[in-house]
Amino acid sequence: MISPVIFIFSLILSSSHAVQDFCVGDLTAPESPVGYACKNPANVTAADFVFTGLGVPANTSNSNKAGVIPAFAPQFPGINGLGISLARADFEVGGAIPLHSHPGGSEVVLVAEGTIFAGFISSTSNKVYTKTLKKGDIMVFPQGLLHFQVNTGPSPATVFVSFSSTTPGAQLLPLALFQNDLPTAVIAATTSLDTAEIKKLKAILGGSG
């Protein structure tokens, strides 16, 4: 598997300089739009700057056959205030991360294993930009734009992901439409989808209305 060390190092070099050395997140305090309050420096340890969760595959036992392990500020307090975060995504054959967006940051993916068909949709022209990515390839998804990844190869795939935010957020389009109580009639009127299909998707994803 390709080591993401160079990938991560380049992100750190490109980040803006902080006024102070660091602001390790105090996870006992509430998170604000700009992150967590700083942990008392006297209580900061080397462990706050290390996250070991990306060395194991994500759980892919779900309908999408894909899983994500985030290393955002809540999981990795050492990045609090630095404007960067990471994640790992694993895909079974045919696995996919559905159309989604990150309102808080742009995304860069590095394919470590396998073949991924990925793309995003422009918000100004609705033009679709897609590319088949192989091991070692990198693709960027601009902040806030709908994008996706699908494993189109013959074997499982792994990607490492970086974000330009410690908490980029994520909104998956299928869940936003069908995993809540937004009335079926409203979805039908605003999407032109068939009512029966909407109810079927709501039943699958746990929505109502």
XYZ file of C-alpha atoms in Angstrom:
209
model
C 0.000 0.000 0.000
C 1.271 3.479 -0.823
C 2.335 5.401 2.266
C 0.392 8.665 2.573
C 3.290 10.365 4.418
C 4.263 12.666 1.529
C 0.604 13.377 0.890
C 0.026 14.434 4.512
C 3.293 16.374 4.742
C 2.404 18.524 1.729
C -0.904 19.438 3.336
C 0.765 20.550 6.534
C 3.219 22.714 4.624
C 0.410 24.374 2.684
C -1.678 25.212 5.751
C -1.763 28.736 7.111
C 0.487 29.611 10.054
C -1.186 29.758 13.456
C -0.701 32.591 15.931
C 0.333 30.057 18.590
C 2.082 26.724 18.270
C -1.070 24.650 18.652
C -4.500 24.490 20.220
C -5.201 20.881 21.122
C -8.961 20.527 21.302
C -10.573 20.225 24.715
C -13.115 17.532 23.876
C -14.883 18.035 27.207
C -16.007 21.463 25.992
C -18.694 22.033 23.342
C -17.560 22.386 19.745
C -18.095 25.820 18.195
C -18.118 26.829 14.505
C -14.386 27.539 14.797
C -13.543 24.345 16.664
C -12.904 23.405 20.266
C -11.486 25.508 23.063
C -7.804 24.869 23.723
C -6.839 22.179 26.156
C -4.724 23.377 29.082
C -1.138 23.188 27.736
C -0.046 21.580 30.994
C -2.273 18.616 30.165
C -1.175 18.228 26.529
C 0.794 15.080 25.704
C 2.376 13.586 22.599
C -0.631 11.296 22.285
C -2.791 14.319 21.421
C -0.811 14.716 18.194
C -1.082 11.080 17.100
C -4.011 9.176 15.564
C -3.598 5.472 14.912
C -7.007 4.646 13.472
C -6.159 4.781 9.771
C -4.061 1.630 9.795
C -7.026 -0.738 9.758
C -9.805 -1.078 7.154
C -13.137 0.638 7.695
C -16.277 -1.416 8.215
C -17.819 -2.085 4.795
C -20.670 -4.315 6.009
C -23.465 -2.029 4.860
C -25.685 -1.450 1.838
C -23.099 0.824 0.207
C -20.304 -1.736 0.688
C -18.041 1.120 1.748
C -16.872 2.591 5.036
C -15.039 5.650 6.310
C -12.761 6.201 9.310
C -12.521 9.940 10.075
C -9.587 11.678 11.729
C -11.380 14.944 12.422
C -10.983 17.146 15.481
C -13.326 15.015 17.652
C -11.178 11.931 16.961
C -7.818 13.710 16.602
C -7.707 16.751 18.928
C -4.178 17.709 17.916
C -5.428 19.079 14.571
C -7.885 21.450 16.248
C -7.434 24.921 14.747
C -4.964 23.796 12.071
C -7.467 23.732 9.197
C -6.696 20.160 8.131
C -8.076 16.676 8.721
C -7.827 13.189 7.259
C -9.871 10.062 6.691
C -9.623 6.593 5.243
C -12.266 5.020 3.022
C -12.490 1.350 2.078
C -14.630 -0.134 -0.685
C -15.671 -3.676 -1.427
C -15.988 -4.571 -5.108
C -18.870 -2.450 -6.381
C -18.879 -0.364 -3.202
C -19.729 3.308 -3.390
C -19.878 6.487 -1.364
C -23.049 8.157 -2.695
C -23.397 11.728 -3.859
C -22.509 13.975 -0.940
C -20.926 17.305 -0.127
C -18.650 18.778 2.531
C -19.861 22.291 3.387
C -16.828 23.005 5.545
C -13.885 22.162 3.310
C -12.379 20.929 0.059
C -11.305 17.293 -0.278
C -8.325 15.526 -1.839
C -8.305 11.752 -2.304
C -5.258 9.530 -2.803
C -5.927 6.037 -4.113
C -3.787 3.609 -2.122
C -5.181 0.373 -3.536
C -7.608 -0.550 -6.293
C -9.515 1.423 -8.917
C -11.985 4.196 -8.139
C -14.352 6.002 -10.500
C -14.862 9.440 -8.967
C -16.339 12.756 -9.906
C -18.033 15.977 -8.858
C -20.736 18.273 -10.204
C -20.190 21.977 -10.819
C -22.673 24.214 -9.001
C -22.651 26.840 -11.768
C -23.211 24.736 -14.875
C -24.048 21.273 -13.455
C -21.196 19.953 -15.576
C -19.895 16.610 -14.331
C -16.152 16.028 -14.001
C -15.272 12.330 -13.689
C -12.126 10.244 -13.843
C -11.087 6.645 -13.259
C -8.371 6.740 -10.609
C -5.781 4.052 -10.056
C -3.202 3.408 -7.346
C -1.199 6.580 -6.702
C -3.671 8.938 -8.398
C -4.986 12.041 -6.623
C -8.202 13.982 -7.272
C -9.561 17.146 -5.658
C -13.212 17.912 -4.906
C -13.863 21.630 -4.338
C -15.637 22.694 -1.170
C -19.389 22.247 -1.063
C -19.779 20.458 -4.413
C -21.625 17.175 -4.796
C -19.202 14.316 -5.465
C -18.936 10.529 -5.292
C -16.565 7.565 -5.427
C -17.286 4.067 -6.761
C -15.038 1.003 -6.756
C -15.167 -0.146 -10.370
C -12.203 -2.487 -10.116
C -12.033 -6.276 -9.622
C -10.721 -6.054 -6.044
C -11.300 -4.041 -2.847
C -10.076 -0.448 -2.884
C -8.674 1.955 -0.307
C -8.304 5.719 -0.453
C -6.810 8.203 1.977
C -8.567 11.535 2.154
C -7.508 15.000 3.296
C -9.693 18.019 3.990
C -9.005 21.737 4.279
C -10.893 21.837 7.580
C -10.725 20.074 10.926
C -14.490 19.472 10.720
C -15.505 19.482 7.028
C -18.960 18.063 7.700
C -20.783 15.763 5.313
C -24.268 15.667 3.831
C -25.203 12.566 1.833
C -27.858 13.336 -0.751
C -29.837 10.073 -0.372
C -30.030 10.511 3.409
C -30.951 14.183 3.110
C -33.913 13.262 0.933
C -35.095 9.934 2.307
C -33.900 9.482 5.923
C -36.117 12.106 7.542
C -39.741 13.206 7.721
C -39.756 15.467 4.658
C -43.181 14.708 3.152
C -43.244 12.394 0.161
C -45.437 14.864 -1.715
C -42.871 17.622 -1.281
C -40.027 15.409 -2.513
C -42.137 14.350 -5.508
C -42.982 17.952 -6.350
C -39.401 19.194 -6.050
C -37.576 16.272 -7.704
C -40.110 14.783 -10.156
C -39.477 11.371 -8.617
C -42.263 8.807 -8.573
C -44.178 8.674 -5.280
C -43.892 4.882 -5.019
C -40.125 5.043 -5.481
C -39.813 7.764 -2.843
C -41.755 5.681 -0.318
C -39.613 2.650 -1.133
C -36.402 4.622 -0.515
C -37.793 6.088 2.707
C -38.585 2.584 3.913
C -35.048 1.407 3.108
C -33.307 4.393 4.719
C -35.583 4.802 7.716
C -37.475 7.922 6.693
C -41.131 8.744 7.181
C -43.776 11.056 5.722
